[in-house]
mmCIF file of N, CA and C in Angstrom:
data_model
loop_
_atom_site.group_PDB
_atom_site.id
_atom_site.type_symbol
_atom_site.label_atom_id
_atom_site.label_comp_id
_atom_site.label_asym_id
_atom_site.label_seq_id
_atom_site.Cartn_x
_atom_site.Cartn_y
_atom_site.Cartn_z
ATOM 1 N N MET A 25 35.759 309.757 113.527
ATOM 2 C CA MET A 25 35.645 309.005 113.261
ATOM 3 C C MET A 25 33.858 308.633 113.433
ATOM 4 N N LYS A 26 32.974 308.606 112.626
ATOM 5 C CA LYS A 26 31.727 307.738 112.672
ATOM 6 C C LYS A 26 31.610 306.693 113.207
ATOM 7 N N ILE A 27 31.152 306.110 114.523
ATOM 8 C CA ILE A 27 30.773 304.824 114.920
ATOM 9 C C ILE A 27 29.072 304.215 114.521
ATOM 10 N N VAL A 28 28.763 303.218 113.667
ATOM 11 C CA VAL A 28 27.958 302.785 113.398
ATOM 12 C C VAL A 28 27.717 301.572 113.565
ATOM 13 N N CYS A 29 26.483 301.345 113.925
ATOM 14 C CA CYS A 29 26.013 299.969 114.488
ATOM 15 C C CYS A 29 25.279 299.310 112.962
ATOM 16 N N SER A 30 25.775 298.269 112.964
ATOM 17 C CA SER A 30 25.915 297.261 111.441
ATOM 18 C C SER A 30 24.687 297.000 111.915
ATOM 19 N N TRP A 31 23.872 296.263 113.428
ATOM 20 C CA TRP A 31 22.650 295.483 113.120
ATOM 21 C C TRP A 31 21.674 296.780 112.671
ATOM 22 N N CYS A 32 21.377 298.038 113.287
ATOM 23 C CA CYS A 32 20.598 298.552 112.990
ATOM 24 C C CYS A 32 20.410 298.795 111.776
ATOM 25 N N ARG A 33 22.130 299.350 110.864
ATOM 26 C CA ARG A 33 21.564 299.807 109.711
ATOM 27 C C ARG A 33 21.142 298.417 109.061
ATOM 28 N N LYS A 34 21.299 297.425 109.080
ATOM 29 C CA LYS A 34 20.255 296.434 108.241
ATOM 30 C C LYS A 34 18.939 296.533 108.744
ATOM 31 N N GLU A 35 18.606 296.822 110.459
ATOM 32 C CA GLU A 35 17.430 296.613 110.207
ATOM 33 C C GLU A 35 16.517 297.903 109.430
ATOM 34 N N GLY A 36 17.268 298.945 108.823
ATOM 35 C CA GLY A 36 16.897 300.276 108.870
ATOM 36 C C GLY A 36 16.502 301.161 109.892
ATOM 37 N N LYS A 37 17.350 301.023 110.953
ATOM 38 C CA LYS A 37 16.858 302.090 112.212
ATOM 39 C C LYS A 37 18.409 303.349 112.330
ATOM 40 N N ALA A 38 18.034 303.988 112.911
ATOM 41 C CA ALA A 38 18.851 304.747 113.611
ATOM 42 C C ALA A 38 20.618 304.212 114.006
ATOM 43 N N GLU A 39 21.427 304.839 112.654
ATOM 44 C CA GLU A 39 22.567 303.495 113.144
ATOM 45 C C GLU A 39 23.931 304.424 114.108
ATOM 46 N N PHE A 40 24.186 305.556 114.344
ATOM 47 C CA PHE A 40 24.887 306.249 114.667
ATOM 48 C C PHE A 40 24.456 305.803 115.971
ATOM 49 N N VAL A 41 25.989 305.861 116.541
ATOM 50 C CA VAL A 41 26.606 305.285 117.843
ATOM 51 C C VAL A 41 27.158 306.249 118.270
ATOM 52 N N GLY A 42 28.226 306.837 117.957
ATOM 53 C CA GLY A 42 29.029 307.727 118.454
ATOM 54 C C GLY A 42 30.418 307.685 117.812
ATOM 55 N N GLU A 43 31.387 308.704 118.557
ATOM 56 C CA GLU A 43 32.461 309.406 117.307
ATOM 57 C C GLU A 43 33.670 308.844 118.058
ATOM 58 N N LYS A 44 34.955 308.204 117.505
ATOM 59 C CA LYS A 44 36.126 308.298 117.804
ATOM 60 C C LYS A 44 37.427 309.037 117.265
ATOM 61 N N ALA A 45 37.893 309.115 117.529
ATOM 62 C CA ALA A 45 39.247 309.993 117.198
ATOM 63 C C ALA A 45 39.815 309.463 116.570
ATOM 64 N N PRO A 46 40.403 309.359 115.368
ATOM 65 C CA PRO A 46 40.507 311.180 114.836
ATOM 66 C C PRO A 46 38.958 311.854 114.778
ATOM 67 N N LEU A 47 38.482 313.225 115.276
ATOM 68 C CA LEU A 47 37.608 313.555 115.219
ATOM 69 C C LEU A 47 37.377 314.382 114.022
ATOM 70 N N ASP A 48 37.921 314.812 113.252
ATOM 71 C CA ASP A 48 38.391 315.312 111.667
ATOM 72 C C ASP A 48 38.026 314.340 110.585
ATOM 73 N N ASP A 49 37.820 313.037 110.661
ATOM 74 C CA ASP A 49 37.724 311.539 109.633
ATOM 75 C C ASP A 49 36.590 311.574 109.253
ATOM 76 N N ALA A 50 36.313 311.968 108.339
ATOM 77 C CA ALA A 50 34.293 311.797 107.628
ATOM 78 C C ALA A 50 34.534 309.941 107.915
ATOM 79 N N ARG A 51 35.371 309.027 108.208
ATOM 80 C CA ARG A 51 35.057 307.925 107.807
ATOM 81 C C ARG A 51 33.440 307.332 108.776
ATOM 82 N N GLU A 52 33.200 305.982 108.590
ATOM 83 C CA GLU A 52 32.301 305.083 108.908
ATOM 84 C C GLU A 52 33.470 304.060 109.784
ATOM 85 N N THR A 53 33.068 303.610 111.064
ATOM 86 C CA THR A 53 33.651 302.541 111.429
ATOM 87 C C THR A 53 32.726 301.638 112.070
ATOM 88 N N HIS A 54 32.417 300.348 112.491
ATOM 89 C CA HIS A 54 31.417 299.651 112.891
ATOM 90 C C HIS A 54 31.744 299.060 114.104
ATOM 91 N N GLY A 55 30.476 299.580 115.170
ATOM 92 C CA GLY A 55 30.738 299.413 116.789
ATOM 93 C C GLY A 55 28.872 298.218 117.061
ATOM 94 N N ILE A 56 28.913 298.250 117.986
ATOM 95 C CA ILE A 56 27.413 297.672 118.608
ATOM 96 C C ILE A 56 26.638 298.559 119.546
ATOM 97 N N CYS A 57 25.468 298.429 119.144
ATOM 98 C CA CYS A 57 24.558 299.960 119.964
ATOM 99 C C CYS A 57 24.312 299.114 121.314
ATOM 100 N N VAL A 58 24.225 299.686 122.264
ATOM 101 C CA VAL A 58 23.286 299.396 123.675
ATOM 102 C C VAL A 58 22.168 298.159 123.426
ATOM 103 N N ALA A 59 21.729 298.429 122.451
ATOM 104 C CA ALA A 59 20.554 297.500 122.807
ATOM 105 C C ALA A 59 20.431 296.153 121.703
ATOM 106 N N HIS A 60 21.760 296.293 120.739
ATOM 107 C CA HIS A 60 21.960 295.222 120.081
ATOM 108 C C HIS A 60 22.924 294.293 120.687
ATOM 109 N N HIS A 61 23.438 295.080 121.714
ATOM 110 C CA HIS A 61 24.379 294.619 122.358
ATOM 111 C C HIS A 61 24.015 293.458 123.572
ATOM 112 N N ALA A 62 22.485 294.434 124.141
ATOM 113 C CA ALA A 62 22.310 293.375 125.216
ATOM 114 C C ALA A 62 21.486 292.153 124.098
ATOM 115 N N GLN A 63 20.929 292.231 123.293
ATOM 116 C CA GLN A 63 19.958 291.348 122.595
ATOM 117 C C GLN A 63 21.435 289.915 122.588
ATOM 118 N N VAL A 64 22.541 290.603 121.635
ATOM 119 C CA VAL A 64 23.590 289.373 121.701
ATOM 120 C C VAL A 64 23.855 288.959 122.676
ATOM 121 N N HIS A 65 23.943 289.565 123.606
ATOM 122 C CA HIS A 65 24.503 288.925 124.804
ATOM 123 C C HIS A 65 23.714 287.929 125.615
ATOM 124 N N ALA A 66 22.256 288.254 125.798
ATOM 125 C CA ALA A 66 20.801 287.200 125.949
ATOM 126 C C ALA A 66 21.030 285.854 125.161
ATOM 127 N N HIS A 67 21.256 286.069 124.363
ATOM 128 C CA HIS A 67 21.280 285.316 123.132
ATOM 129 C C HIS A 67 22.422 284.456 123.493
ATOM 130 N N TRP A 68 24.182 284.841 123.524
ATOM 131 C CA TRP A 68 25.260 284.130 124.124
ATOM 132 C C TRP A 68 24.655 283.336 125.096
ATOM 133 N N TRP A 69 24.296 284.071 126.214
ATOM 134 C CA TRP A 69 23.856 283.246 128.010
ATOM 135 C C TRP A 69 22.975 281.674 127.319
ATOM 136 N N ALA A 70 21.927 282.177 126.715
ATOM 137 C CA ALA A 70 20.900 281.092 126.694
ATOM 138 C C ALA A 70 21.378 280.060 125.785
ATOM 139 N N SER A 71 22.580 280.660 124.401
ATOM 140 C CA SER A 71 23.386 278.990 123.965
ATOM 141 C C SER A 71 24.456 278.053 124.859
ATOM 142 N N ILE A 72 24.670 279.520 125.774
ATOM 143 C CA ILE A 72 25.919 278.491 126.515
ATOM 144 C C ILE A 72 24.818 277.494 127.842
ATOM 145 N N GLN A 73 23.961 277.841 128.139
ATOM 146 C CA GLN A 73 22.737 277.123 128.815
ATOM 147 C C GLN A 73 22.462 275.729 128.250
ATOM 148 N N LEU A 74 22.237 276.139 126.804
ATOM 149 C CA LEU A 74 21.741 275.035 126.115
ATOM 150 C C LEU A 74 22.861 274.092 125.855
ATOM 151 N N ALA A 75 23.783 274.357 125.666
ATOM 152 C CA ALA A 75 25.080 273.467 125.555
ATOM 153 C C ALA A 75 25.458 272.682 126.867
ATOM 154 N N ASP A 76 25.357 273.561 127.855
ATOM 155 C CA ASP A 76 25.926 272.883 129.338
ATOM 156 C C ASP A 76 25.088 271.558 129.423
ATOM 157 N N GLU A 77 23.496 272.099 128.912
ATOM 158 C CA GLU A 77 22.371 271.078 129.380
ATOM 159 C C GLU A 77 22.362 269.596 128.602
ATOM 160 N N SER A 78 23.031 269.785 127.075
ATOM 161 C CA SER A 78 23.358 268.985 126.573
ATOM 162 C C SER A 78 24.676 268.080 127.062
ATOM 163 N N GLY A 79 25.605 268.456 127.804
ATOM 164 C CA GLY A 79 27.084 267.480 128.125
ATOM 165 C C GLY A 79 28.211 268.110 127.663
ATOM 166 N N VAL A 80 27.952 269.106 126.355
ATOM 167 C CA VAL A 80 28.954 269.270 125.310
ATOM 168 C C VAL A 80 30.292 269.989 126.400
ATOM 169 N N ASP A 81 31.473 269.704 126.079
ATOM 170 C CA ASP A 81 32.177 270.485 126.690
ATOM 171 C C ASP A 81 32.649 271.569 126.423
ATOM 172 N N ILE A 82 31.977 273.098 127.135
ATOM 173 C CA ILE A 82 31.994 274.286 125.841
ATOM 174 C C ILE A 82 32.802 275.460 126.780
ATOM 175 N N ARG A 83 34.351 274.499 127.492
ATOM 176 C CA ARG A 83 35.412 275.399 127.951
ATOM 177 C C ARG A 83 36.141 276.211 126.933
ATOM 178 N N LYS A 84 36.514 276.107 125.922
ATOM 179 C CA LYS A 84 36.842 276.642 124.915
ATOM 180 C C LYS A 84 36.018 278.020 124.068
ATOM 181 N N GLU A 85 34.584 277.620 123.599
ATOM 182 C CA GLU A 85 33.865 278.445 123.666
ATOM 183 C C GLU A 85 33.250 279.848 124.461
ATOM 184 N N VAL A 86 33.434 278.998 125.653
ATOM 185 C CA VAL A 86 33.584 280.131 126.265
ATOM 186 C C VAL A 86 34.142 281.189 126.580
ATOM 187 N N SER A 87 35.935 280.829 126.441
ATOM 188 C CA SER A 87 36.746 281.622 126.645
ATOM 189 C C SER A 87 36.728 282.218 125.579
ATOM 190 N N ALA A 88 36.790 281.629 124.500
ATOM 191 C CA ALA A 88 36.435 282.608 123.198
ATOM 192 C C ALA A 88 35.324 283.759 123.313
ATOM 193 N N ALA A 89 34.456 283.132 123.701
ATOM 194 C CA ALA A 89 33.511 284.446 123.701
ATOM 195 C C ALA A 89 33.956 285.504 124.773
ATOM 196 N N LEU A 90 34.005 284.881 125.944
ATOM 197 C CA LEU A 90 34.400 285.610 127.057
ATOM 198 C C LEU A 90 35.889 286.993 126.598
ATOM 199 N N PHE A 91 36.066 286.271 125.573
ATOM 200 C CA PHE A 91 37.455 287.496 125.245
ATOM 201 C C PHE A 91 36.751 288.583 124.226
ATOM 202 N N PHE A 92 36.088 287.592 123.747
ATOM 203 C CA PHE A 92 35.091 288.626 122.199
ATOM 204 C C PHE A 92 34.344 289.648 123.139
ATOM 205 N N TRP A 93 33.783 289.324 123.807
ATOM 206 C CA TRP A 93 33.009 290.691 124.848
ATOM 207 C C TRP A 93 33.785 291.154 125.740
ATOM 208 N N GLY A 94 34.923 291.091 125.890
ATOM 209 C CA GLY A 94 35.645 291.932 127.114
ATOM 210 C C GLY A 94 36.339 292.654 125.803
ATOM 211 N N GLU A 95 36.319 292.395 124.638
ATOM 212 C CA GLU A 95 36.692 293.709 123.689
ATOM 213 C C GLU A 95 35.718 294.452 123.413
ATOM 214 N N LEU A 96 34.307 293.461 122.961
ATOM 215 C CA LEU A 96 33.134 294.484 122.672
ATOM 216 C C LEU A 96 32.971 295.552 123.988
ATOM 217 N N LEU A 97 32.997 295.332 124.855
ATOM 218 C CA LEU A 97 32.704 296.079 126.609
ATOM 219 C C LEU A 97 33.948 297.342 126.065
ATOM 220 N N ASN A 98 35.399 296.781 126.015
ATOM 221 C CA ASN A 98 36.197 298.012 126.127
ATOM 222 C C ASN A 98 35.308 299.224 125.135
ATOM 223 N N LEU A 99 35.325 298.229 123.618
ATOM 224 C CA LEU A 99 35.063 299.360 122.778
ATOM 225 C C LEU A 99 33.831 300.024 122.896
ATOM 226 N N THR A 100 32.845 299.560 124.318
ATOM 227 C CA THR A 100 31.755 300.558 124.500
ATOM 228 C C THR A 100 31.976 301.736 125.498
ATOM 229 N N LYS A 101 33.230 301.150 126.218
ATOM 230 C CA LYS A 101 33.614 302.322 127.457
ATOM 231 C C LYS A 101 33.858 303.294 126.284
ATOM 232 N N ARG A 102 35.268 302.887 125.797
ATOM 233 C CA ARG A 102 35.605 303.865 124.635
ATOM 234 C C ARG A 102 34.532 305.395 123.977
ATOM 235 N N MET A 103 33.387 304.457 123.541
ATOM 236 C CA MET A 103 32.685 305.134 122.431
ATOM 237 C C MET A 103 31.780 305.964 124.028
ATOM 238 N N ARG A 104 31.821 306.012 124.602
ATOM 239 C CA ARG A 104 30.615 306.936 126.071
ATOM 240 C C ARG A 104 31.701 307.743 126.152
ATOM 241 N N PRO A 105 31.069 309.106 126.240
ATOM 242 C CA PRO A 105 31.544 310.613 126.887
ATOM 243 C C PRO A 105 31.943 310.169 128.173
#
């Protein structure tokens, strides 16, 4: 399967990220490229700092986000050769 970055596609950039099994399957699946991963990560950290400075209890949001980022990291590791 061909892995494409949805963010790159939306911006009109080269969107191919990699391939995953089954390699003979011509369908597309979505992932995230390294550049957009870094951009989303930076935005996430900035939002945590703003929430923390406002005194909001963000433990649930941080737990959910860490789970989400862990899953993205696992996907990225599987996509790398």
